[in-house]
XYZ file of C-alpha atoms in Angstrom:
415
model
C -324.442 -116.432 -141.671
C -322.275 -114.507 -144.546
C -323.133 -111.793 -146.459
C -325.628 -110.699 -143.826
C -324.344 -107.272 -142.537
C -324.266 -108.536 -139.086
C -322.351 -106.576 -136.656
C -321.270 -106.454 -133.003
C -319.257 -109.141 -131.008
C -319.381 -112.640 -132.185
C -320.478 -114.913 -128.621
C -318.000 -116.922 -127.437
C -320.445 -119.091 -126.385
C -323.326 -121.540 -127.947
C -323.650 -122.474 -131.620
C -321.194 -119.752 -132.286
C -318.259 -120.678 -130.736
C -318.476 -123.554 -133.425
C -319.032 -121.316 -136.930
C -315.581 -120.225 -138.863
C -314.371 -117.084 -140.183
C -315.296 -118.886 -143.927
C -319.079 -118.378 -142.193
C -318.618 -115.085 -141.189
C -317.436 -113.077 -143.698
C -319.024 -110.061 -145.914
C -319.965 -109.415 -142.259
C -317.149 -106.316 -142.019
C -319.189 -104.833 -138.310
C -318.437 -108.068 -137.143
C -315.486 -108.409 -133.970
C -313.814 -110.470 -131.853
C -315.062 -114.348 -131.276
C -313.621 -116.825 -134.187
C -312.463 -113.688 -135.995
C -309.826 -112.628 -133.472
C -310.131 -108.956 -134.194
C -310.525 -106.170 -131.837
C -313.925 -105.292 -130.772
C -314.251 -100.919 -130.517
C -316.497 -100.223 -127.395
C -319.458 -97.970 -128.536
C -319.416 -93.894 -127.812
C -322.717 -94.875 -125.562
C -321.269 -98.000 -123.964
C -318.180 -95.224 -123.424
C -320.385 -92.529 -122.180
C -322.552 -94.951 -119.222
C -318.302 -95.841 -118.330
C -317.321 -93.021 -117.832
C -320.688 -91.794 -115.886
C -319.628 -94.743 -113.624
C -316.321 -94.317 -112.733
C -317.084 -90.291 -112.137
C -319.622 -91.416 -109.967
C -317.147 -93.987 -107.940
C -314.830 -91.541 -107.516
C -317.115 -89.005 -105.875
C -318.878 -91.458 -104.066
C -315.141 -92.639 -102.562
C -314.271 -89.059 -101.953
C -317.164 -87.940 -100.266
C -317.090 -90.888 -97.598
C -313.253 -90.135 -97.272
C -314.013 -86.458 -96.544
C -316.618 -87.244 -93.875
C -314.478 -89.857 -92.247
C -311.449 -87.358 -91.894
C -313.392 -84.959 -90.779
C -314.670 -87.058 -87.579
C -311.542 -88.131 -86.963
C -310.371 -84.665 -86.767
C -313.212 -83.978 -84.146
C -312.161 -86.803 -82.135
C -308.687 -85.558 -81.965
C -309.678 -81.730 -81.379
C -311.946 -82.999 -78.795
C -309.706 -86.250 -77.147
C -306.545 -82.766 -77.372
C -309.042 -80.051 -75.545
C -309.762 -82.832 -72.640
C -305.742 -83.707 -72.156
C -304.982 -80.093 -71.961
C -307.605 -79.414 -69.299
C -306.425 -82.505 -67.509
C -302.967 -81.283 -67.674
C -303.867 -77.895 -66.559
C -305.348 -79.621 -63.638
C -302.409 -81.698 -63.200
C -300.580 -78.746 -62.290
C -302.502 -77.455 -60.078
C -302.463 -79.810 -58.084
C -298.650 -79.945 -57.852
C -298.107 -78.037 -54.602
C -300.268 -81.048 -53.001
C -298.992 -84.059 -54.402
C -295.833 -85.235 -53.406
C -296.059 -89.402 -53.948
C -293.859 -89.537 -57.922
C -296.334 -92.103 -59.446
C -298.947 -88.893 -59.382
C -296.252 -85.881 -60.461
C -295.718 -85.802 -64.196
C -294.726 -82.011 -64.649
C -292.966 -79.266 -62.818
C -295.193 -76.708 -61.247
C -294.398 -73.914 -63.920
C -297.247 -73.970 -66.212
C -294.818 -73.569 -69.409
C -292.917 -76.577 -68.400
C -293.847 -79.575 -70.124
C -290.275 -81.529 -68.912
C -291.019 -85.201 -66.906
C -289.479 -85.338 -63.261
C -287.634 -88.164 -64.718
C -285.169 -86.000 -65.562
C -281.172 -86.112 -64.150
C -280.004 -83.439 -62.544
C -276.173 -83.263 -63.456
C -273.948 -84.186 -60.943
C -269.643 -84.077 -60.327
C -270.386 -86.090 -56.957
C -270.048 -89.740 -57.525
C -272.445 -90.875 -54.521
C -275.313 -88.506 -55.968
C -275.207 -89.249 -59.396
C -277.884 -91.011 -59.888
C -280.342 -88.060 -58.445
C -283.241 -87.132 -60.678
C -285.917 -84.507 -61.119
C -288.493 -86.472 -59.216
C -285.704 -86.787 -55.813
C -285.447 -82.917 -55.398
C -289.346 -82.420 -55.000
C -289.818 -85.161 -52.481
C -286.746 -84.897 -50.619
C -288.282 -80.521 -50.677
C -291.561 -81.806 -49.673
C -292.147 -79.832 -53.773
C -290.172 -77.038 -52.160
C -292.363 -76.059 -49.454
C -292.097 -72.840 -47.260
C -291.335 -75.271 -44.113
C -287.841 -76.347 -46.127
C -286.917 -73.117 -46.686
C -282.620 -72.471 -45.272
C -282.030 -69.119 -46.935
C -283.373 -66.257 -49.242
C -280.468 -64.290 -50.989
C -280.366 -62.171 -54.296
C -279.509 -65.225 -56.330
C -282.694 -67.486 -55.268
C -284.085 -69.081 -52.561
C -281.916 -72.273 -51.272
C -284.291 -75.159 -49.552
C -283.378 -78.132 -47.345
C -283.297 -82.065 -49.131
C -283.615 -84.779 -46.971
C -283.045 -87.696 -49.560
C -283.984 -91.245 -49.191
C -281.024 -92.653 -47.977
C -281.128 -90.036 -44.741
C -278.540 -87.626 -47.106
C -278.857 -84.047 -46.936
C -277.775 -81.819 -49.417
C -278.957 -78.138 -50.214
C -280.863 -77.168 -52.808
C -281.079 -73.483 -54.743
C -283.775 -72.570 -56.949
C -282.292 -69.870 -59.435
C -284.967 -66.586 -59.919
C -282.655 -64.525 -61.738
C -281.178 -67.294 -64.320
C -284.697 -67.696 -65.708
C -284.223 -66.128 -69.483
C -280.747 -67.141 -70.117
C -279.970 -69.772 -72.728
C -279.081 -73.346 -71.225
C -275.991 -73.226 -73.521
C -274.387 -70.854 -71.419
C -275.505 -72.467 -67.964
C -274.775 -75.470 -68.112
C -271.335 -73.645 -69.382
C -270.388 -71.869 -65.814
C -271.751 -74.554 -64.459
C -269.294 -77.168 -66.035
C -266.896 -74.567 -64.477
C -267.839 -74.264 -61.064
C -268.561 -78.159 -60.294
C -264.757 -77.974 -60.793
C -264.069 -75.589 -58.247
C -263.228 -78.009 -54.870
C -261.759 -76.112 -52.015
C -261.614 -77.024 -48.063
C -262.860 -73.685 -47.776
C -265.892 -73.510 -50.757
C -268.494 -75.146 -50.473
C -268.941 -77.555 -53.628
C -271.272 -77.794 -56.172
C -272.499 -80.703 -56.187
C -274.751 -80.448 -59.145
C -276.955 -78.896 -61.497
C -280.787 -79.037 -63.394
C -282.488 -77.275 -65.880
C -285.925 -77.646 -67.340
C -288.118 -75.116 -69.025
C -287.095 -72.019 -67.038
C -287.046 -73.069 -64.199
C -282.813 -73.662 -62.664
C -282.150 -75.735 -59.709
C -278.187 -75.783 -58.562
C -277.351 -78.908 -55.976
C -274.968 -77.868 -53.064
C -272.933 -79.679 -49.502
C -275.269 -78.439 -46.787
C -273.850 -77.191 -43.744
C -275.082 -78.001 -40.657
C -274.478 -74.567 -38.444
C -275.772 -72.539 -41.342
C -274.535 -69.235 -41.739
C -272.346 -66.636 -40.359
C -274.581 -63.779 -40.022
C -277.035 -66.262 -38.074
C -274.591 -66.710 -35.619
C -273.630 -63.276 -34.883
C -277.567 -61.922 -35.367
C -278.781 -64.758 -32.821
C -281.946 -63.334 -33.830
C -284.100 -66.181 -32.414
C -282.049 -65.766 -28.909
C -281.746 -69.556 -29.064
C -277.900 -70.318 -29.999
C -274.653 -69.179 -27.872
C -272.031 -66.831 -29.032
C -269.291 -67.715 -30.742
C -266.610 -67.380 -28.901
C -263.491 -65.199 -30.485
C -260.938 -68.582 -31.234
C -264.104 -69.758 -33.417
C -264.620 -66.516 -34.818
C -260.291 -66.261 -36.096
C -260.782 -69.856 -37.137
C -264.238 -68.631 -39.711
C -262.051 -65.320 -40.705
C -258.932 -67.397 -41.332
C -260.722 -70.270 -43.140
C -263.278 -67.725 -45.204
C -259.771 -65.784 -46.322
C -258.103 -68.815 -47.645
C -261.482 -70.011 -49.757
C -261.240 -66.512 -51.392
C -257.501 -66.629 -51.932
C -258.235 -69.540 -53.780
C -260.650 -68.248 -56.092
C -258.627 -65.138 -57.060
C -255.698 -67.015 -56.992
C -255.992 -70.382 -57.198
C -258.158 -71.657 -59.722
C -257.957 -70.589 -63.638
C -260.443 -68.674 -64.687
C -259.599 -66.631 -61.707
C -263.476 -65.636 -60.011
C -264.656 -62.813 -58.391
C -267.277 -63.726 -55.905
C -268.995 -59.992 -56.237
C -271.657 -60.358 -53.067
C -269.216 -61.604 -50.806
C -271.110 -60.964 -46.501
C -271.645 -62.734 -43.589
C -275.217 -64.618 -45.063
C -272.422 -66.649 -47.946
C -270.010 -67.719 -45.121
C -271.626 -71.187 -44.095
C -270.549 -73.038 -41.087
C -270.182 -77.056 -40.942
C -270.713 -79.268 -37.701
C -266.964 -77.941 -36.730
C -267.605 -74.639 -37.590
C -265.000 -74.599 -40.595
C -266.034 -71.878 -43.287
C -266.891 -72.179 -46.171
C -267.523 -69.279 -48.590
C -271.411 -70.018 -50.808
C -272.601 -68.434 -54.291
C -269.288 -67.671 -56.130
C -269.982 -67.471 -59.900
C -273.071 -66.651 -59.329
C -273.055 -62.979 -60.334
C -271.462 -63.811 -63.034
C -273.616 -66.404 -63.927
C -276.351 -64.086 -64.230
C -274.394 -61.142 -66.167
C -272.868 -64.136 -68.217
C -276.107 -64.548 -69.825
C -277.597 -61.353 -69.731
C -278.994 -59.951 -72.921
C -278.838 -56.258 -71.972
C -276.135 -54.077 -70.473
C -276.332 -54.005 -66.575
C -276.235 -50.759 -64.724
C -276.644 -52.510 -60.919
C -274.226 -52.383 -58.841
C -273.107 -56.199 -57.940
C -273.524 -56.643 -54.601
C -275.597 -56.100 -50.890
C -275.889 -53.008 -49.212
C -273.650 -52.154 -46.436
C -270.700 -54.201 -48.211
C -270.063 -52.608 -51.448
C -266.758 -51.063 -51.589
C -267.391 -47.030 -52.407
C -265.627 -47.341 -56.041
C -268.167 -49.352 -57.179
C -270.600 -46.362 -56.868
C -269.104 -44.679 -60.208
C -268.321 -47.968 -62.258
C -270.045 -51.397 -62.187
C -267.540 -53.794 -63.031
C -266.089 -56.034 -59.884
C -262.586 -56.474 -59.402
C -261.034 -58.487 -56.851
C -260.238 -55.833 -55.205
C -264.228 -54.955 -54.796
C -264.082 -58.499 -52.743
C -261.292 -57.665 -50.568
C -263.162 -54.437 -48.938
C -266.304 -56.082 -48.531
C -264.501 -59.072 -46.787
C -263.096 -56.259 -44.203
C -266.289 -55.972 -43.488
C -266.634 -59.506 -42.605
C -263.930 -58.675 -40.751
C -265.086 -55.993 -38.676
C -268.221 -58.103 -37.395
C -266.553 -60.713 -36.747
C -264.689 -57.685 -34.071
C -267.421 -55.919 -33.123
C -270.848 -58.359 -33.578
C -272.293 -55.358 -35.253
C -274.211 -55.385 -38.315
C -273.205 -53.547 -41.609
C -275.776 -51.055 -41.135
C -278.456 -50.415 -38.745
C -280.326 -47.188 -36.591
C -276.649 -47.312 -34.636
C -275.013 -45.125 -37.066
C -277.344 -42.683 -37.609
C -275.284 -40.135 -36.351
C -271.913 -41.389 -37.893
C -270.581 -40.326 -41.614
C -271.474 -42.792 -44.360
C -273.847 -44.653 -41.980
C -272.665 -47.736 -41.339
C -270.201 -49.825 -39.464
C -267.488 -49.171 -41.746
C -267.810 -45.498 -40.802
C -268.434 -46.595 -36.796
C -264.951 -48.088 -36.302
C -262.851 -45.556 -39.212
C -264.714 -42.633 -36.694
C -263.667 -44.715 -33.409
C -259.936 -45.054 -34.712
C -259.217 -41.713 -35.202
C -260.303 -41.484 -32.133
C -257.799 -43.819 -30.330
C -261.238 -45.590 -28.978
C -260.463 -48.879 -31.048
C -261.066 -50.687 -28.331
C -264.436 -49.318 -27.584
C -265.560 -51.366 -30.819
C -264.583 -55.165 -29.706
C -267.525 -57.442 -28.843
C -268.322 -57.361 -25.183
C -269.668 -60.567 -25.481
C -266.107 -62.042 -26.068
C -263.734 -59.435 -25.094
C -261.797 -60.492 -22.658
C -258.022 -59.958 -21.466
C -256.413 -62.545 -23.856
C -258.495 -62.130 -26.349
C -257.818 -58.002 -26.752
C -254.194 -58.017 -28.980
C -255.645 -60.265 -31.082
C -258.571 -58.682 -31.281
C -256.968 -55.635 -32.135
C -254.336 -56.804 -35.004
C -257.718 -58.456 -36.959
C -259.354 -54.635 -36.636
C -255.743 -53.588 -37.927
C -255.801 -56.017 -41.143
C -259.994 -55.030 -41.600
C -258.984 -50.973 -41.487
C -256.382 -51.710 -44.649
C -258.457 -54.153 -46.582
C -261.093 -51.261 -46.462
C -259.105 -48.456 -48.144
C -260.918 -45.623 -49.747
C -258.260 -46.145 -52.397
C -258.497 -49.807 -54.299
C -254.988 -49.637 -54.965
C -253.781 -49.846 -51.641
C -255.671 -52.761 -50.100
C -253.794 -55.689 -50.006
C -254.959 -58.916 -51.847
C -256.746 -61.629 -50.427
C -253.231 -63.707 -50.625
C -252.053 -60.886 -48.214
C -254.975 -60.567 -46.385
C -254.477 -64.276 -45.851
C -251.029 -64.197 -44.432
C -251.360 -61.730 -42.581
C -254.800 -63.638 -40.112
C -252.747 -66.469 -40.062
C -249.925 -64.464 -38.379
C -252.448 -63.257 -35.513
């Protein structure tokens, strides 16, 4: 087979496997096999291999693209179904109470689980969760509302163990950040006094802010003085004086006994709550500061409630301790007269309110005529006139002439 101009690879099987290099010499285009030389791939073979390689890659890419497209379609479809299911679930929340079916609160923007814990300051309630609150308030049903003020709605909540708490759903704190809210809550949670309604805990989720307070069995002073239902007994003078002294003690602590000092900004009869022994507790302290501290604009609104707002607040929106003293003076007038701060009875009076009516009567020497006839008798007339005098000092038009809450408390203790 030598010198025959053979070419190509030498087979490694058959008779060629027994050939020697000598028997194949002179064939320069032979390769491989017994010769031990490397065989180069021809151009045709190279082209064929490249075609197969490109074809394989194209087919693989096509299959991969189809697979990805199919998966994306399935994911989008299932996501749409899941979103629709969530919206349906949210729309049912008002009627669903069972925790096994409640997954989100009623705000469509909120997707927080109901297992979120409520930050508690009191050990007995440390395990309270958002789900517990929804169950205890019957999902914030209207029949559970026990108060509705400028800062939000208050609901009575009965826990599974029978304990009752009050849950305030803030209405003006939705835009504020959690950092500011939590900082204020941690401060207010430290305020403890026998004549202040204790903040037991708080919860922030999405746009909602909840505060958990002590539940006051006898409701508010406003409820007892107004007695709009006609089913409540008249508060006798001893209870009224007890309420005046206790409320002053609580405000004195806010102004002088706690650091940083707290200006209430919205003192009124509906914020004086009463326990089972008619011991007063001041509520909603710090909430005005909580709202204003987190506002992103300069507020031009006057703090307080009509009938309790001091005259100087008309020129300045800055709240002061002496402003609180003025508002407390109005409460003292309510206790002494039994009348509301504003109303049709004062149409002909300068100022058109209770303060103007009382001041007018005192100037005429008719102070006794303003005393509440429902409780007035010979035994308490002197004490009622003394409280009326203290109220008048609190209501001085010039804030500098008003006493401090510490001084007011001492004066009332001496009645």
